[in-house]
Amino acid sequence: MISWDPDPDADPATGVYTFGGAAPVATLRPGQVLSTWTRDCFGGRVRSTSDMASQVTDPRYLNPQTGPFWIEGAEPGDTVAIHFLSIEPRFDWGVSTTVPFFGSLTATPATAMLHDPLPERTWFYTIDPAARVVRYAALDSPYEVDLPLDPMHGTVGVAPPLGEVRSSLTPGSWGGNMDTPEMRTGTTCYLGVNVAGALLSLGDGHARQGEGETCGVAVECAMNTVAVVDLVKGAPTPWPRLEDDHYLMTTGSARPLEDAFRIAHTELVRWVAELTGLSTIDAYQLVSQTALTPVANVVDTNYTVVAKIPKAVLRGATGYGGLHQRLRVVRGS
Amino acid sequence: MISWDPDPDADPATGVYTFGGAAPVATLRPGQVLSTWTRDCFGGRVRSTSDMASQVTDPRYLNPQTGPFWIEGAEPGDTVAIHFLSIEPRFDWGVSTTVPFFGSLTATPATAMLHDPLPERTWFYTIDPAARVVRYAALDSPYEVDLPLDPMHGTVGVAPPLGEVRSSLTPGSWGGNMDTPEMRTGTTCYLGVNVAGALLSLGDGHARQGEGETCGVAVECAMNTVAVVDLVKGAPTPWPRLEDDHYLMTTGSARPLEDAFRIAHTELVRWVAELTGLSTIDAYQLVSQTALTPVANVVDTNYTVVAKIPKAVLRGATGYGGLHQRLRVVRGS
Amino acid sequence: MISWDPDPDADPATGVYTFGGAAPVATLRPGQVLSTWTRDCFGGRVRSTSDMASQVTDPRYLNPQTGPFWIEGAEPGDTVAIHFLSIEPRFDWGVSTTVPFFGSLTATPATAMLHDPLPERTWFYTIDPAARVVRYAALDSPYEVDLPLDPMHGTVGVAPPLGEVRSSLTPGSWGGNMDTPEMRTGTTCYLGVNVAGALLSLGDGHARQGEGETCGVAVECAMNTVAVVDLVKGAPTPWPRLEDDHYLMTTGSARPLEDAFRIAHTELVRWVAELTGLSTIDAYQLVSQTALTPVANVVDTNYTVVAKIPKAVLRGATGYGGLHQRLRVVRGS
Amino acid sequence: MISWDPDPDADPATGVYTFGGAAPVATLRPGQVLSTWTRDCFGGRVRSTSDMASQVTDPRYLNPQTGPFWIEGAEPGDTVAIHFLSIEPRFDWGVSTTVPFFGSLTATPATAMLHDPLPERTWFYTIDPAARVVRYAALDSPYEVDLPLDPMHGTVGVAPPLGEVRSSLTPGSWGGNMDTPEMRTGTTCYLGVNVAGALLSLGDGHARQGEGETCGVAVECAMNTVAVVDLVKGAPTPWPRLEDDHYLMTTGSARPLEDAFRIAHTELVRWVAELTGLSTIDAYQLVSQTALTPVANVVDTNYTVVAKIPKAVLRGATGYGGLHQRLRVVRGS
């Protein structure tokens, strides 16, 4: 196991806020287990219902990433796999907010309108890791309710292709800010490598989120994370894929949202055809009758859709030669 | 109970292919149970893998509806509720197809391109109602696999507002071709009334479908359906809502797909605020952390998204004064 | 010439607010000249800066149409041509407004958000038909400026296919509320016939409008219109086309806006190929280097894009056998 | 005047294919005239109808830029202005192509579908700079026609914000691959500065293009360009603006296309309000009745729309204190 411990007192200006464009902080060998932690998307600067994100944070320093990690031997055309052994809130609290002109039910810089912004508010959540709940408390009435704790990373990715450097607020073919609750303990994420060393980063922990991340902000929290990383040589992965014990999943990140759907579903059709030997049109049919399609986010600079197929209908076919099954039994190294 | 038995030998040209624009076939009293059946979307004319939809059907006569039913006492501003007591395939078979320039992963008349159409093919499914499975059989290889039977209606709706008459291929605020697998036995569907009598119709039975109905065609089958219909006076419902034992659900049907998402989620935020007394911004926050958002269809003339909130987080709040709970215990009348 | 004079005192409830679904008011023979007039989109009920559309109009009775006219001999598969000999404001004034949740820079029922509506305001324009100007006068400052008078019809259409009846607020393959400034004196509009008699209507006069009709409302005015109508037997027109002395034009109406673009451009590529004998891919290339693409509207229930190609690059090719050239010389009948 | 002469024999791998992420090649003082030239988007490697872009080019090395130039004194929050004194084809030929899965009327990596690509073809254009024409020659028939020469730069931009580095194939708030024919001789382009020195680059010369750049490729050619560059301190420009002798113009680059429209039009409304003293709602009204809205491109990774307002309706108001009028009279320095 390798431990990577970010400096908790580092100046925000020294943080990593992009995929690509940053020097690696450590090297990981394929098969190695990484133990690390991530800051919340506000860099820990929103701590109470009176902290407004637009006042206590600098828009240049949002969504800090832990990493990037150089994956030994990774070359363009390979695939990096990261299997999450444990994702647990680092503290007993999380926050959510509305942010002016950010979210799915408000005008934004892209869906530009003449409206004033919606009110900016901050909600504070207590997290009870033993009871596996987070507590929602309304601001304008005494309403409180416990919600299931379901920790995940909103952001996992590698350096993009074409020499691009992309903000950690954006999802795309390199991963990034996909904001899908499927990125939880027990999931393996596959990412195509675009540059030598891959330059894997992660961040944006959520104690839980709804599908779509409607207001743009989940229950944001710092996260302690243990993951095993591996490398599949010579296997390109055009768009991020996920796998858990029951499903194969593809993702698409684009605008409009139907293009995110189209990417995820063409990728799923092609993956199913490859794994089962079905013709493309037969795979199209099988996916059409069996896919689940949860929306991931409709708030980021690209929107993300996940397409899932139950492994049960694939008659034993398995992705990347059974890598998920091997990684899930790892318990250190 | 009232039975409505469509003429199985009727000429397709005499069928009902619109919401609005057709005379009612029968009157239903609120609280009455309706037992009826629906033709499949092809009017039963695609029966084997050698029947191509574009050859054996007339494009004017697709997706025939059973109805419309006049709901006694329904006036604009009211809500009709239909709770499905039983939706069961009428025969032991279903079909699916690809259709030239129809589906989510092909050019269409709206997403117009210069491509030739994808191949037109038909898949035949055997349905085993006892084992609760449908059997997928590939066309180009010997691959077969059983999928769970999950019968539903793709189309449920009333007459639209503004004097419009809309094709049964289109979903919108009046319901119609929403193509969500949530429209299954045990679900209550709420529809706002736009014209006197409401003019409720249903059809487009699916033995099952994936979320998104990716190729545009589910496992289509004729359906025997029993449902109880009720009326909520003076309760407008802007967009179709669904409720089952565990979830409140809203729908949005529009293009682009993010607009369908926005409709479903604004409706859910407002419904949650109304039921719980939460402020709008508190409801926005609660929905953001708890909603499920399965895509319904990305193939029809409008796309449909469903937003779901677990009733467990609503602390006992219930839609339409507990109507779903009352209807679910109906066993005839 | 045939004159059709709507009753100026008719009750709004008796008006025609749809394409399809209304009985013809008169019959036109191909080649006949029609002289008529149209109400403004508010039915004349917004007459000063203190009239708010949401207060003085009924949402069921917006955008009244003159017609429908039965075109003698028109059958599905034919094309109706209407060439505008004269479109002139009926009075010396017009109005424009903002309307709550309508327009391109505001949340709408489809692009649903949690914002309050923008302010509702009404602007009054004086029209000077001799000087060919309309006068803009700001509401919140003394700013005034004359704009060129450029009268047009926002709405021209026939009954839709598939038995549908569509609101006069919606554009589509049947024409309808396209809101393009190209629909001016000297333009010929070609519409595919979907039902016997075609059922041609027109309305929604604009003294002028910007491309996109950004706030949703042009300089609305009643209009005196003279047009010659003709019929092309056996010539289908999938989407409305326009022609003036210098350009062939196609239209697409859909959401998202890129689908409207795709429709207009595929139609233009195919029309150019047909008229010139170019292969499809050669026509695609020629259109790519020569098309003008003014946005028509981004506010209606479908958005509309126009694609234009200069006739000069078509080496003498002409649409519908030179019909525009013949109609433009008509001076009565 | 400063001349910058790229090495005509440079290895493509040493070229600049991004905005941001490259070291400046020279420094420009505000007010200085730059004389330079740009390679065509294929780096000159497509030279005849038998050169297929997918075979003779490397996808990593498309759309090479000339620059970046360090603008002396430029800081974030300033605006760089570049006024084009002359844009002339460097050679007497240009090329256009179709490219597999690129263009507006084909499936693409984002609008992902299961179609095979359209045919890949290359068209060769002769350019006659004296006659001011380019000659289109069909590939599949003997059709030829002269089109007006109208040289322009598809790509002009600065380094993006948030530390991003963006492919020269993408347009956005930093400019980049906007592909609007308005970027011609006589136009001033205003770009907001995001990093010290601004890092201005340009490229992608087109001998002409249609609005929308429908097939994705204009009449591509190397270009000799003379431009004067200036700096407006303390004047932020959120999205690229253009100005010529008759129009003020804004741009928006986003997906879906209506978001590009919304950006361009909100920017135009706000700019008009600022320049005229009109209230926002009065400016919204004036823009609604007077804007022209030509589509720029519907093919790049973001789509671009231009909104134009005639200066004549602004009663003498002028952008950036009359900078365009001053720059247009420059004849060297």
PDB file of N, CA and C in Angstrom, chain D residues 26-60:
ATOM      1  N   ALA D  26       6.405  36.059 -29.896  1.00  0.00           N
ATOM      2  CA  ALA D  26       6.825  37.447 -30.080  1.00  0.00           C
ATOM      3  C   ALA D  26       5.955  38.327 -29.195  1.00  0.00           C
ATOM      4  N   THR D  27       6.419  39.559 -29.007  1.00  0.00           N
ATOM      5  CA  THR D  27       5.657  40.516 -28.202  1.00  0.00           C
ATOM      6  C   THR D  27       5.103  41.606 -29.117  1.00  0.00           C
ATOM      7  N   LEU D  28       3.863  41.982 -28.886  1.00  0.00           N
ATOM      8  CA  LEU D  28       3.245  43.075 -29.642  1.00  0.00           C
ATOM      9  C   LEU D  28       2.917  44.200 -28.674  1.00  0.00           C
ATOM     10  N   ARG D  29       3.274  45.419 -29.072  1.00  0.00           N
ATOM     11  CA  ARG D  29       2.879  46.577 -28.296  1.00  0.00           C
ATOM     12  C   ARG D  29       1.506  47.046 -28.745  1.00  0.00           C
ATOM     13  N   PRO D  30       0.644  47.494 -27.840  1.00  0.00           N
ATOM     14  CA  PRO D  30      -0.652  48.032 -28.240  1.00  0.00           C
ATOM     15  C   PRO D  30      -0.467  49.105 -29.301  1.00  0.00           C
ATOM     16  N   GLY D  31      -1.242  49.027 -30.348  1.00  0.00           N
ATOM     17  CA  GLY D  31      -1.172  49.973 -31.444  1.00  0.00           C
ATOM     18  C   GLY D  31      -0.285  49.499 -32.578  1.00  0.00           C
ATOM     19  N   GLN D  32       0.447  48.419 -32.353  1.00  0.00           N
ATOM     20  CA  GLN D  32       1.384  47.947 -33.361  1.00  0.00           C
ATOM     21  C   GLN D  32       0.655  47.139 -34.448  1.00  0.00           C
ATOM     22  N   VAL D  33       1.183  47.231 -35.655  1.00  0.00           N
ATOM     23  CA  VAL D  33       0.623  46.460 -36.760  1.00  0.00           C
ATOM     24  C   VAL D  33       1.438  45.181 -36.933  1.00  0.00           C
ATOM     25  N   LEU D  34       0.741  44.088 -37.042  1.00  0.00           N
ATOM     26  CA  LEU D  34       1.356  42.778 -37.214  1.00  0.00           C
ATOM     27  C   LEU D  34       1.132  42.305 -38.640  1.00  0.00           C
ATOM     28  N   SER D  35       2.209  41.891 -39.282  1.00  0.00           N
ATOM     29  CA  SER D  35       2.097  41.262 -40.601  1.00  0.00           C
ATOM     30  C   SER D  35       2.583  39.834 -40.464  1.00  0.00           C
ATOM     31  N   THR D  36       1.721  38.881 -40.816  1.00  0.00           N
ATOM     32  CA  THR D  36       2.099  37.488 -40.604  1.00  0.00           C
ATOM     33  C   THR D  36       1.356  36.607 -41.600  1.00  0.00           C
ATOM     34  N   TRP D  37       1.490  35.309 -41.457  1.00  0.00           N
ATOM     35  CA  TRP D  37       0.688  34.404 -42.287  1.00  0.00           C
ATOM     36  C   TRP D  37       0.335  33.173 -41.471  1.00  0.00           C
ATOM     37  N   THR D  38      -0.691  32.502 -41.935  1.00  0.00           N
ATOM     38  CA  THR D  38      -1.185  31.321 -41.205  1.00  0.00           C
ATOM     39  C   THR D  38      -1.286  30.143 -42.163  1.00  0.00           C
ATOM     40  N   ARG D  39      -0.983  28.973 -41.631  1.00  0.00           N
ATOM     41  CA  ARG D  39      -1.194  27.719 -42.381  1.00  0.00           C
ATOM     42  C   ARG D  39      -2.683  27.421 -42.470  1.00  0.00           C
ATOM     43  N   ASP D  40      -3.056  26.609 -43.460  1.00  0.00           N
ATOM     44  CA  ASP D  40      -4.452  26.166 -43.487  1.00  0.00           C
ATOM     45  C   ASP D  40      -4.673  25.119 -42.396  1.00  0.00           C
ATOM     46  N   CYS D  41      -5.931  24.757 -42.177  1.00  0.00           N
ATOM     47  CA  CYS D  41      -6.272  23.895 -41.037  1.00  0.00           C
ATOM     48  C   CYS D  41      -5.637  22.517 -41.133  1.00  0.00           C
ATOM     49  N   PHE D  42      -5.272  22.120 -42.352  1.00  0.00           N
ATOM     50  CA  PHE D  42      -4.628  20.810 -42.537  1.00  0.00           C
ATOM     51  C   PHE D  42      -3.100  20.926 -42.524  1.00  0.00           C
ATOM     52  N   GLY D  43      -2.577  22.090 -42.182  1.00  0.00           N
ATOM     53  CA  GLY D  43      -1.137  22.277 -42.223  1.00  0.00           C
ATOM     54  C   GLY D  43      -0.590  22.138 -43.636  1.00  0.00           C
ATOM     55  N   GLY D  44      -1.430  22.337 -44.637  1.00  0.00           N
ATOM     56  CA  GLY D  44      -0.972  22.291 -46.032  1.00  0.00           C
ATOM     57  C   GLY D  44      -0.839  20.884 -46.587  1.00  0.00           C
ATOM     58  N   ARG D  45      -1.316  19.886 -45.847  1.00  0.00           N
ATOM     59  CA  ARG D  45      -1.080  18.508 -46.272  1.00  0.00           C
ATOM     60  C   ARG D  45      -2.191  17.928 -47.145  1.00  0.00           C
ATOM     61  N   VAL D  46      -3.296  18.671 -47.319  1.00  0.00           N
ATOM     62  CA  VAL D  46      -4.338  18.272 -48.274  1.00  0.00           C
ATOM     63  C   VAL D  46      -4.233  19.222 -49.460  1.00  0.00           C
ATOM     64  N   ARG D  47      -3.797  18.687 -50.619  1.00  0.00           N
ATOM     65  CA  ARG D  47      -3.439  19.542 -51.755  1.00  0.00           C
ATOM     66  C   ARG D  47      -4.133  19.163 -53.053  1.00  0.00           C
ATOM     67  N   SER D  48      -4.892  18.102 -53.060  1.00  0.00           N
ATOM     68  CA  SER D  48      -5.556  17.690 -54.301  1.00  0.00           C
ATOM     69  C   SER D  48      -6.770  16.849 -53.948  1.00  0.00           C
ATOM     70  N   THR D  49      -7.602  16.574 -54.925  1.00  0.00           N
ATOM     71  CA  THR D  49      -8.828  15.803 -54.677  1.00  0.00           C
ATOM     72  C   THR D  49      -8.519  14.355 -54.302  1.00  0.00           C
ATOM     73  N   SER D  50      -7.271  13.941 -54.450  1.00  0.00           N
ATOM     74  CA  SER D  50      -6.951  12.570 -54.040  1.00  0.00           C
ATOM     75  C   SER D  50      -6.317  12.511 -52.650  1.00  0.00           C
ATOM     76  N   ASP D  51      -6.113  13.659 -52.021  1.00  0.00           N
ATOM     77  CA  ASP D  51      -5.620  13.662 -50.631  1.00  0.00           C
ATOM     78  C   ASP D  51      -6.804  13.592 -49.673  1.00  0.00           C
ATOM     79  N   MET D  52      -6.902  12.519 -48.931  1.00  0.00           N
ATOM     80  CA  MET D  52      -7.967  12.406 -47.933  1.00  0.00           C
ATOM     81  C   MET D  52      -7.407  12.853 -46.581  1.00  0.00           C
ATOM     82  N   ALA D  53      -8.114  13.762 -45.910  1.00  0.00           N
ATOM     83  CA  ALA D  53      -7.607  14.332 -44.660  1.00  0.00           C
ATOM     84  C   ALA D  53      -7.286  13.244 -43.642  1.00  0.00           C
ATOM     85  N   SER D  54      -8.125  12.220 -43.575  1.00  0.00           N
ATOM     86  CA  SER D  54      -7.903  11.195 -42.546  1.00  0.00           C
ATOM     87  C   SER D  54      -6.649  10.384 -42.818  1.00  0.00           C
ATOM     88  N   GLN D  55      -6.136  10.473 -44.056  1.00  0.00           N
ATOM     89  CA  GLN D  55      -4.929   9.697 -44.387  1.00  0.00           C
ATOM     90  C   GLN D  55      -3.662  10.545 -44.352  1.00  0.00           C
ATOM     91  N   VAL D  56      -3.756  11.804 -44.745  1.00  0.00           N
ATOM     92  CA  VAL D  56      -2.524  12.597 -44.868  1.00  0.00           C
ATOM     93  C   VAL D  56      -2.257  13.492 -43.664  1.00  0.00           C
ATOM     94  N   THR D  57      -3.221  13.528 -42.713  1.00  0.00           N
ATOM     95  CA  THR D  57      -2.975  14.359 -41.534  1.00  0.00           C
ATOM     96  C   THR D  57      -3.002  13.508 -40.275  1.00  0.00           C
ATOM     97  N   ASP D  58      -2.425  14.050 -39.225  1.00  0.00           N
ATOM     98  CA  ASP D  58      -2.414  13.415 -37.915  1.00  0.00           C
ATOM     99  C   ASP D  58      -3.459  14.150 -37.076  1.00  0.00           C
ATOM    100  N   PRO D  59      -4.439  13.440 -36.497  1.00  0.00           N
ATOM    101  CA  PRO D  59      -5.510  14.141 -35.774  1.00  0.00           C
ATOM    102  C   PRO D  59      -5.007  14.999 -34.614  1.00  0.00           C
ATOM    103  N   ARG D  60      -3.782  14.761 -34.156  1.00  0.00           N
ATOM    104  CA  ARG D  60      -3.248  15.602 -33.081  1.00  0.00           C
ATOM    105  C   ARG D  60      -2.774  16.953 -33.608  1.00  0.00           C
TER     106      ARG D  60
END
